[in-house]
Coordinates of C-alpha atoms and ligand atoms in Angstrom, one line a residue:
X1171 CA 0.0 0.0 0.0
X1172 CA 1.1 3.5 -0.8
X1173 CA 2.4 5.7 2.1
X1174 CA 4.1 8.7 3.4
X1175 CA 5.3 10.2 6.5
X1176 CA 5.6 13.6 7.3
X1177 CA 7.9 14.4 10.7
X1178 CA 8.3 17.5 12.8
X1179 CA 9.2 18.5 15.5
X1180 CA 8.7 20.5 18.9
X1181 CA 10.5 24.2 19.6
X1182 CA 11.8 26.1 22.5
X1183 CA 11.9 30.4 22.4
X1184 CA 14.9 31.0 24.2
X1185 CA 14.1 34.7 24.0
X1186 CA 11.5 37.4 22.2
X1187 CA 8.2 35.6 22.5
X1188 CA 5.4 38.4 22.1
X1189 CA 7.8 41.0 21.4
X1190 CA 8.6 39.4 18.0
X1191 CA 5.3 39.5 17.3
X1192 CA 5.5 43.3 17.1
X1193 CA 8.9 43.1 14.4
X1194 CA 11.7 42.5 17.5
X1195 CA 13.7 39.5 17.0
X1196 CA 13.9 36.6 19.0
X1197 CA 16.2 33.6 19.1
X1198 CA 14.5 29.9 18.9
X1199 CA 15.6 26.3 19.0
X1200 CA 14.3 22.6 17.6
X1201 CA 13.5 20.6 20.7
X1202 CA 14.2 17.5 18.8
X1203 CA 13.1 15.2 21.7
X1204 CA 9.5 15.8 21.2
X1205 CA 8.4 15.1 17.6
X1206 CA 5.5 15.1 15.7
X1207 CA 4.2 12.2 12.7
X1208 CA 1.7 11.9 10.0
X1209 CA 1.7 8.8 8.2
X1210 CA -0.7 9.2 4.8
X1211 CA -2.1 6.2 3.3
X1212 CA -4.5 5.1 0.7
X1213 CA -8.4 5.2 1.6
X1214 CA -10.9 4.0 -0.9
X1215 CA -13.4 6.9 -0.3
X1216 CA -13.4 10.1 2.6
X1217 CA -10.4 12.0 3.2
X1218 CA -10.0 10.7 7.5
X1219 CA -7.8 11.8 9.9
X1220 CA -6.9 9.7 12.8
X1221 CA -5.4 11.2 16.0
X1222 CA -5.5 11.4 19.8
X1223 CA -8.0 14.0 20.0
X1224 CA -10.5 13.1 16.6
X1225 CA -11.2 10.0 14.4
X1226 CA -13.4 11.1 11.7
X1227 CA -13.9 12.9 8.3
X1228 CA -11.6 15.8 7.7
X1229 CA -14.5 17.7 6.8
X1230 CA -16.2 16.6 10.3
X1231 CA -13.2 18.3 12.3
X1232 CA -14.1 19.6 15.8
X1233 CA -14.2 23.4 16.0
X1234 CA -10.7 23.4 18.1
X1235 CA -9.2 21.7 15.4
X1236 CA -10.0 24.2 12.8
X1237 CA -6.4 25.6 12.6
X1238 CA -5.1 22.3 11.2
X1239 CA -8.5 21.3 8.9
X1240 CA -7.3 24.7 7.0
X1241 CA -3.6 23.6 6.4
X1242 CA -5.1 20.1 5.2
X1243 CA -7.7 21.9 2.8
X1244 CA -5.3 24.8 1.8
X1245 CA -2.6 22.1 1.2
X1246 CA -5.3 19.4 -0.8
X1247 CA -5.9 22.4 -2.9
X1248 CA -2.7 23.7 -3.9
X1249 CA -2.1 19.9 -4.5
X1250 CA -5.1 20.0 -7.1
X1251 CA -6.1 16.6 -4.4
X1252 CA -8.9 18.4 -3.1
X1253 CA -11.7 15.7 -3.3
X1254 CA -9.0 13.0 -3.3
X1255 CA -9.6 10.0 -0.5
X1256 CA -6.4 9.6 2.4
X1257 CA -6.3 8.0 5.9
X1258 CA -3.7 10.2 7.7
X1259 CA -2.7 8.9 11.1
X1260 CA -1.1 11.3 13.6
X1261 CA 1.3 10.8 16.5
X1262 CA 2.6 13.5 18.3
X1263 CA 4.8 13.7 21.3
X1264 CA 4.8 17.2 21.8
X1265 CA 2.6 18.3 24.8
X1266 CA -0.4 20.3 23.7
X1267 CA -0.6 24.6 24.3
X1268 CA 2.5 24.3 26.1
X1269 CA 4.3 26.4 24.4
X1270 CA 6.6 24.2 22.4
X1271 CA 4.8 24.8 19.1
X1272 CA 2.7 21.7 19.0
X1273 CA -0.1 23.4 16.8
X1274 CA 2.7 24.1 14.1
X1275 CA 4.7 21.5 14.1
X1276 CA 0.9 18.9 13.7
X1277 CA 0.2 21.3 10.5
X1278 CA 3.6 21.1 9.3
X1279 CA 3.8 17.0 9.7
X1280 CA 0.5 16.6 7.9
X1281 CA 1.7 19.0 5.1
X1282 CA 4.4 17.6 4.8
X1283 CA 2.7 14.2 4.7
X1284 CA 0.6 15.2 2.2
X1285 CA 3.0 16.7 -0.3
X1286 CA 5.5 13.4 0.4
X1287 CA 2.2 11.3 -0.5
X1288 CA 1.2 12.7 -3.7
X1289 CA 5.3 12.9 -4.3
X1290 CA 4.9 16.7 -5.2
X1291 CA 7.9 19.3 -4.7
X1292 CA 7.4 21.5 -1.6
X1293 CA 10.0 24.8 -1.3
X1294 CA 10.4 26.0 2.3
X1295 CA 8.3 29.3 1.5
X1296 CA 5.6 27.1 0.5
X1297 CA 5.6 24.6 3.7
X1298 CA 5.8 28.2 6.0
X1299 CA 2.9 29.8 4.2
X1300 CA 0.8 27.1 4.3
X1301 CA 1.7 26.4 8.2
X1302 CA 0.6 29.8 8.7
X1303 CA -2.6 29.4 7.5
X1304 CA -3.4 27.4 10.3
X1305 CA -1.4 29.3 12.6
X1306 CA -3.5 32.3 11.9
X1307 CA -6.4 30.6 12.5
X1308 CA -5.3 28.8 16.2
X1309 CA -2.9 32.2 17.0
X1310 CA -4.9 35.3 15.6
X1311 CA -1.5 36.7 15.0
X1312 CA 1.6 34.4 14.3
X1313 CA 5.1 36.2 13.8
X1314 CA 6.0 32.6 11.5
X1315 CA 9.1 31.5 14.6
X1316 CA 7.1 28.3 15.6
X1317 CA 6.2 27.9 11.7
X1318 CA 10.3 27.5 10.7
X1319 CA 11.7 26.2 14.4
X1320 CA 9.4 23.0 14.1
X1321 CA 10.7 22.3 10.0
X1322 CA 14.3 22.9 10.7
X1323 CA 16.7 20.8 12.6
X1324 CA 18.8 24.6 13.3
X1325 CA 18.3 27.0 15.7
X1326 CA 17.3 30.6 14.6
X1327 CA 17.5 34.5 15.1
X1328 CA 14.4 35.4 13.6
X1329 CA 12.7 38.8 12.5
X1330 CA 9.3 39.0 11.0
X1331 CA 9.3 40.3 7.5
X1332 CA 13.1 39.7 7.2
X1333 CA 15.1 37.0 6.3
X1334 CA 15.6 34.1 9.3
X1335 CA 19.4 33.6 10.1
X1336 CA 20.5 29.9 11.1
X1337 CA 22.1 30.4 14.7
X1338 CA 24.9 28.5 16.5
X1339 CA 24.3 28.3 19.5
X1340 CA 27.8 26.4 22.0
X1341 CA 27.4 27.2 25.3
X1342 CA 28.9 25.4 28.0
X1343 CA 25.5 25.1 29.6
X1344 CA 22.5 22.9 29.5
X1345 CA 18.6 23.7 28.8
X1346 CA 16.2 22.0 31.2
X1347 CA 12.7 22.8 30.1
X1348 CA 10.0 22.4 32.3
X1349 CA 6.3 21.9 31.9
X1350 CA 3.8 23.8 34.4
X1351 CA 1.3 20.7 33.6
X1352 CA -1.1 23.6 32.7
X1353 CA -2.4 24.5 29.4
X1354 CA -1.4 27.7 28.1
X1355 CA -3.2 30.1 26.4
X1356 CA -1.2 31.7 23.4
X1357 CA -4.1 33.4 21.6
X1358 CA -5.5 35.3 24.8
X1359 CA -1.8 36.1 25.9
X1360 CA -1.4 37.6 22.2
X1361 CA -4.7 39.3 22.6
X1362 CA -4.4 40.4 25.8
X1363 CA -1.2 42.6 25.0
X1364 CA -2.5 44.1 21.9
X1365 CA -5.6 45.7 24.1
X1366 CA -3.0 47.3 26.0
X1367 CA -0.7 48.4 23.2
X1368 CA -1.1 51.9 24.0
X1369 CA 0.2 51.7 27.5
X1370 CA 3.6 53.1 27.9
X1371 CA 4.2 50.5 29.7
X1372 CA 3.5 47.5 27.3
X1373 CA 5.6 49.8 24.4
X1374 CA 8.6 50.2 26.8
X1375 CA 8.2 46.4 28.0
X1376 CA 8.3 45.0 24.2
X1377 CA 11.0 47.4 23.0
X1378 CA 13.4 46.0 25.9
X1379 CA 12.9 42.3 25.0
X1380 CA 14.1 43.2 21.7
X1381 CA 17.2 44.6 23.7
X1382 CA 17.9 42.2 25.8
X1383 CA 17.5 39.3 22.6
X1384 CA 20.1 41.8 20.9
X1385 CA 22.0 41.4 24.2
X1386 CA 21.3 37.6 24.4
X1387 CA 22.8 37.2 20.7
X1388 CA 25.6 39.0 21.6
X1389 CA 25.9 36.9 24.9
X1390 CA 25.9 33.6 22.4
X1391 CA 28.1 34.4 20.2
X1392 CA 31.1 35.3 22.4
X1393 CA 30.0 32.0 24.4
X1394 CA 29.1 33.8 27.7
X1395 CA 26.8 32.0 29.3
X1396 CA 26.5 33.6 32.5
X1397 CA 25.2 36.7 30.6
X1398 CA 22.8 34.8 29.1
X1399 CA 21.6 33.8 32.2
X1400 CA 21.4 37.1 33.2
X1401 CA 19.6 38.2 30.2
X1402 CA 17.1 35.2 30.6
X1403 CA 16.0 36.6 34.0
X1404 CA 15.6 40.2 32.4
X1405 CA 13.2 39.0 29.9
X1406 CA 10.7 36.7 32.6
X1407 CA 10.5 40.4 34.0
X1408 CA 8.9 42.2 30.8
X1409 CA 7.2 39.0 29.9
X1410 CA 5.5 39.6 33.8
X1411 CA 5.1 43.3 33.0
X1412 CA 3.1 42.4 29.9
X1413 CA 1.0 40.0 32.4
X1414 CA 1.8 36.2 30.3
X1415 CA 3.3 34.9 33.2
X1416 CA 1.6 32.4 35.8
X1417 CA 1.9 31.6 39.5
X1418 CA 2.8 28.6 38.6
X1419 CA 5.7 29.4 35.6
X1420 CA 7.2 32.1 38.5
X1421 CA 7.0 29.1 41.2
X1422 CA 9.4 27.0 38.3
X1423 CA 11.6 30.1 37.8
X1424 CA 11.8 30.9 41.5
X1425 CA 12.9 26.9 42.2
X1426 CA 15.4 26.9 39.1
X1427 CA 16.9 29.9 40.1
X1428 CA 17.1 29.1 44.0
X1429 CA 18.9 25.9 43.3
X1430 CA 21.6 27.4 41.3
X1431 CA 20.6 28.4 37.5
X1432 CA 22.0 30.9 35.3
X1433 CA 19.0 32.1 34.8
X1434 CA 15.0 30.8 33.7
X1435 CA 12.2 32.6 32.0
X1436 CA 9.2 31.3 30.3
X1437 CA 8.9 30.4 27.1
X1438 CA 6.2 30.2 24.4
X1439 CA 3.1 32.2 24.9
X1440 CA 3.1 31.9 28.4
X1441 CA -0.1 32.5 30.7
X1442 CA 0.3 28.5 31.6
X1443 CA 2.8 26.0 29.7
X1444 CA 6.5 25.8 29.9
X1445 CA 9.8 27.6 31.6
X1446 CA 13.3 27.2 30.6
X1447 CA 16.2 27.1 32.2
X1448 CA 19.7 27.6 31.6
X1449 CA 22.4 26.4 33.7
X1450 CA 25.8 24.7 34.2
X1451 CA 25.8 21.1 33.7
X1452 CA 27.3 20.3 36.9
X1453 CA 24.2 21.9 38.0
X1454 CA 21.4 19.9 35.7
X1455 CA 20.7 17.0 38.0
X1456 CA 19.9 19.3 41.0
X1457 CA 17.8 22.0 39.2
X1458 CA 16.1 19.1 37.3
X1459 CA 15.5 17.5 40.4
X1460 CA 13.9 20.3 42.5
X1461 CA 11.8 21.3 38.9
X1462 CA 10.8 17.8 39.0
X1463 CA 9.1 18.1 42.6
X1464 CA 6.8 20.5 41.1
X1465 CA 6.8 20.3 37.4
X1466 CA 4.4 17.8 35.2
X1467 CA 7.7 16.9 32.9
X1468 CA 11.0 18.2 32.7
X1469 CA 13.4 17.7 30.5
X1470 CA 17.1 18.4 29.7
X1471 CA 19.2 19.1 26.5
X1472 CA 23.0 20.2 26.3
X1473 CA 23.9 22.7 24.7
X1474 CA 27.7 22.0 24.4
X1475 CA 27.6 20.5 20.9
X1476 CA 27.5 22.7 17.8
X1477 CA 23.9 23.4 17.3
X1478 CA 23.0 25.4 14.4
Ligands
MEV1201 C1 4.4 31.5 20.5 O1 5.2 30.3 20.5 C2 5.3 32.7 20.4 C3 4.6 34.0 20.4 O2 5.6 35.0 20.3 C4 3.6 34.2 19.3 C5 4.2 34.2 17.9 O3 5.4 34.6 17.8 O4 3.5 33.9 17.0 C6 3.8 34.3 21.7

């Protein structure tokens, strides 16, 4: 039987969530451990999707799933497949609104599975665009940083409108990501900073995460990872200013940064989801440890080797 798989994977903002929405950069990472497949077969008639949350016609999709039943019917129609019958089974390991990009990366691996199954050529600007389509649908207003992070295996400094520069990041430090356990809510935490837009106070917080992810590239590239930390801390402060924090991502930052961190912020769209944290490695198993008390899942990546 005919098939094709299309794999993704999960992201982590290390810096300039929300702000990048509003043209400031931010830098962003693959988290390759959590990944995201859609396997397309044949069917003989309906186009059906089968995943943890729906089995059932395409067409039939529950309303919270609308984001990704417009990639599929944007993608079937730029593929000239639009009546054409497929069983598409997904698998996804990325937890769900938790900031990790888990809405883009699902579009992305069943675009991706789609154009692998009717063996038609997909460029990079093509796979973003259509992404965004469902993006714009789940996010209101997507800058595109979770669109690229979850299709490419590099890490980025990204600007809207502008070209995205692949990023090495070596650090002598390690990246412990931790997961609050509670959903988060990326389309109200967008919304909710552009009602307050006019506030001198939301302006001055956004234009200072653009700083500090200035700062935080600067901190990279000469391998300073101290000042990173530093920088990391900065940024959980606007990103309280602009109100997307949670009790419970400050309780994660508070426990990281009490047990010997560099320096912890949240990451994603906040209001819920997940923290990161950055940190010497002979400090991982301790931090990970007193996260892990607390925390629904933590995890760990090094950042030694050459990622770029
Ligand atoms: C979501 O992962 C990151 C936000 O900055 C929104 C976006 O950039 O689209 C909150």
């Amino acid at each position: 039987m005919k098939q094709a798989t299309g794999k993704t994977h999960g992201k982590v903002i290390l810096i300039g969530e929300h702000s990048v929405v509003y043209n400031q950069p931010c830098i962003a990472l693959p988290f390759l451990d959590t990944t995201v497949t859609a396997i397309v077969t044949e069917s003989k008639q309906h186009q059906i999707l089968d995943c943890d949350f729906y089995q059932g016609n395409v067409q039939e999709m529950p309303e919270l799933m609308e984001g990704l039943q417009s990639a599929i019917h944007a993608t079937l129609q730029k593929l000239n497949q639009s009546n054409t019958p497929f069983h598409m089974s997904i698998k996804s390991t990325i937890p769900i609104e938790r900031g990790m990009g888990s809405s883009a990366a699902v579009a992305g691996a069943a675009i991706l599975g789609l154009y692998h199954f009717f063996e038609a050529p997909l460029s990079d600007n093509e796979l973003f665009n259509l992404i965004q389509v469902s993006e714009k649908v789940t996010h209101g207003n997507p800058s595109g940083i979770d669109a690229l992070t979850t299709t490419h295996q590099t890490a980025f400094y990204f600007q809207k409108e502008k070209e995205p520069i692949a990023f090495n990041i070596q650090l002598d430090a390690d990246l412990i990501i931790a997961d609050t356990g509670m959903m988060g809510k990326t389309k109200e935490a967008v919304s909710s900073i552009v009602k307050h837009l006019d506030l001198k106070e939301t302006k001055t917080a956004i234009q200072t995460l653009g700083i500090l992810t200035k700062q935080a590239k600067k901190a990279i590239i000469h391998h300073n990872a101290i000042e990173l930390g530093n920088i990391m801390n900065k940024a959980h402060q606007q990103l309280q200013i602009l109100n997307v924090s949670s009790k419970e991502l400050d309780t994660l930052v508070h426990i990281a940064n009490k047990n010997g961190a560099l320096g912890s912020k949240l990451t994603g769209g906040g209001k819920g989801g997940c923290m990161i944290t950055l940190c010497h490695p002979s400090k991982t198993h301790q931090i990970k440890t007193a996260l892990e008390k607390q925390a629904a899942k933590v995890w760990s990546m090094s950042l030694k080797g050459e990622l770029i």
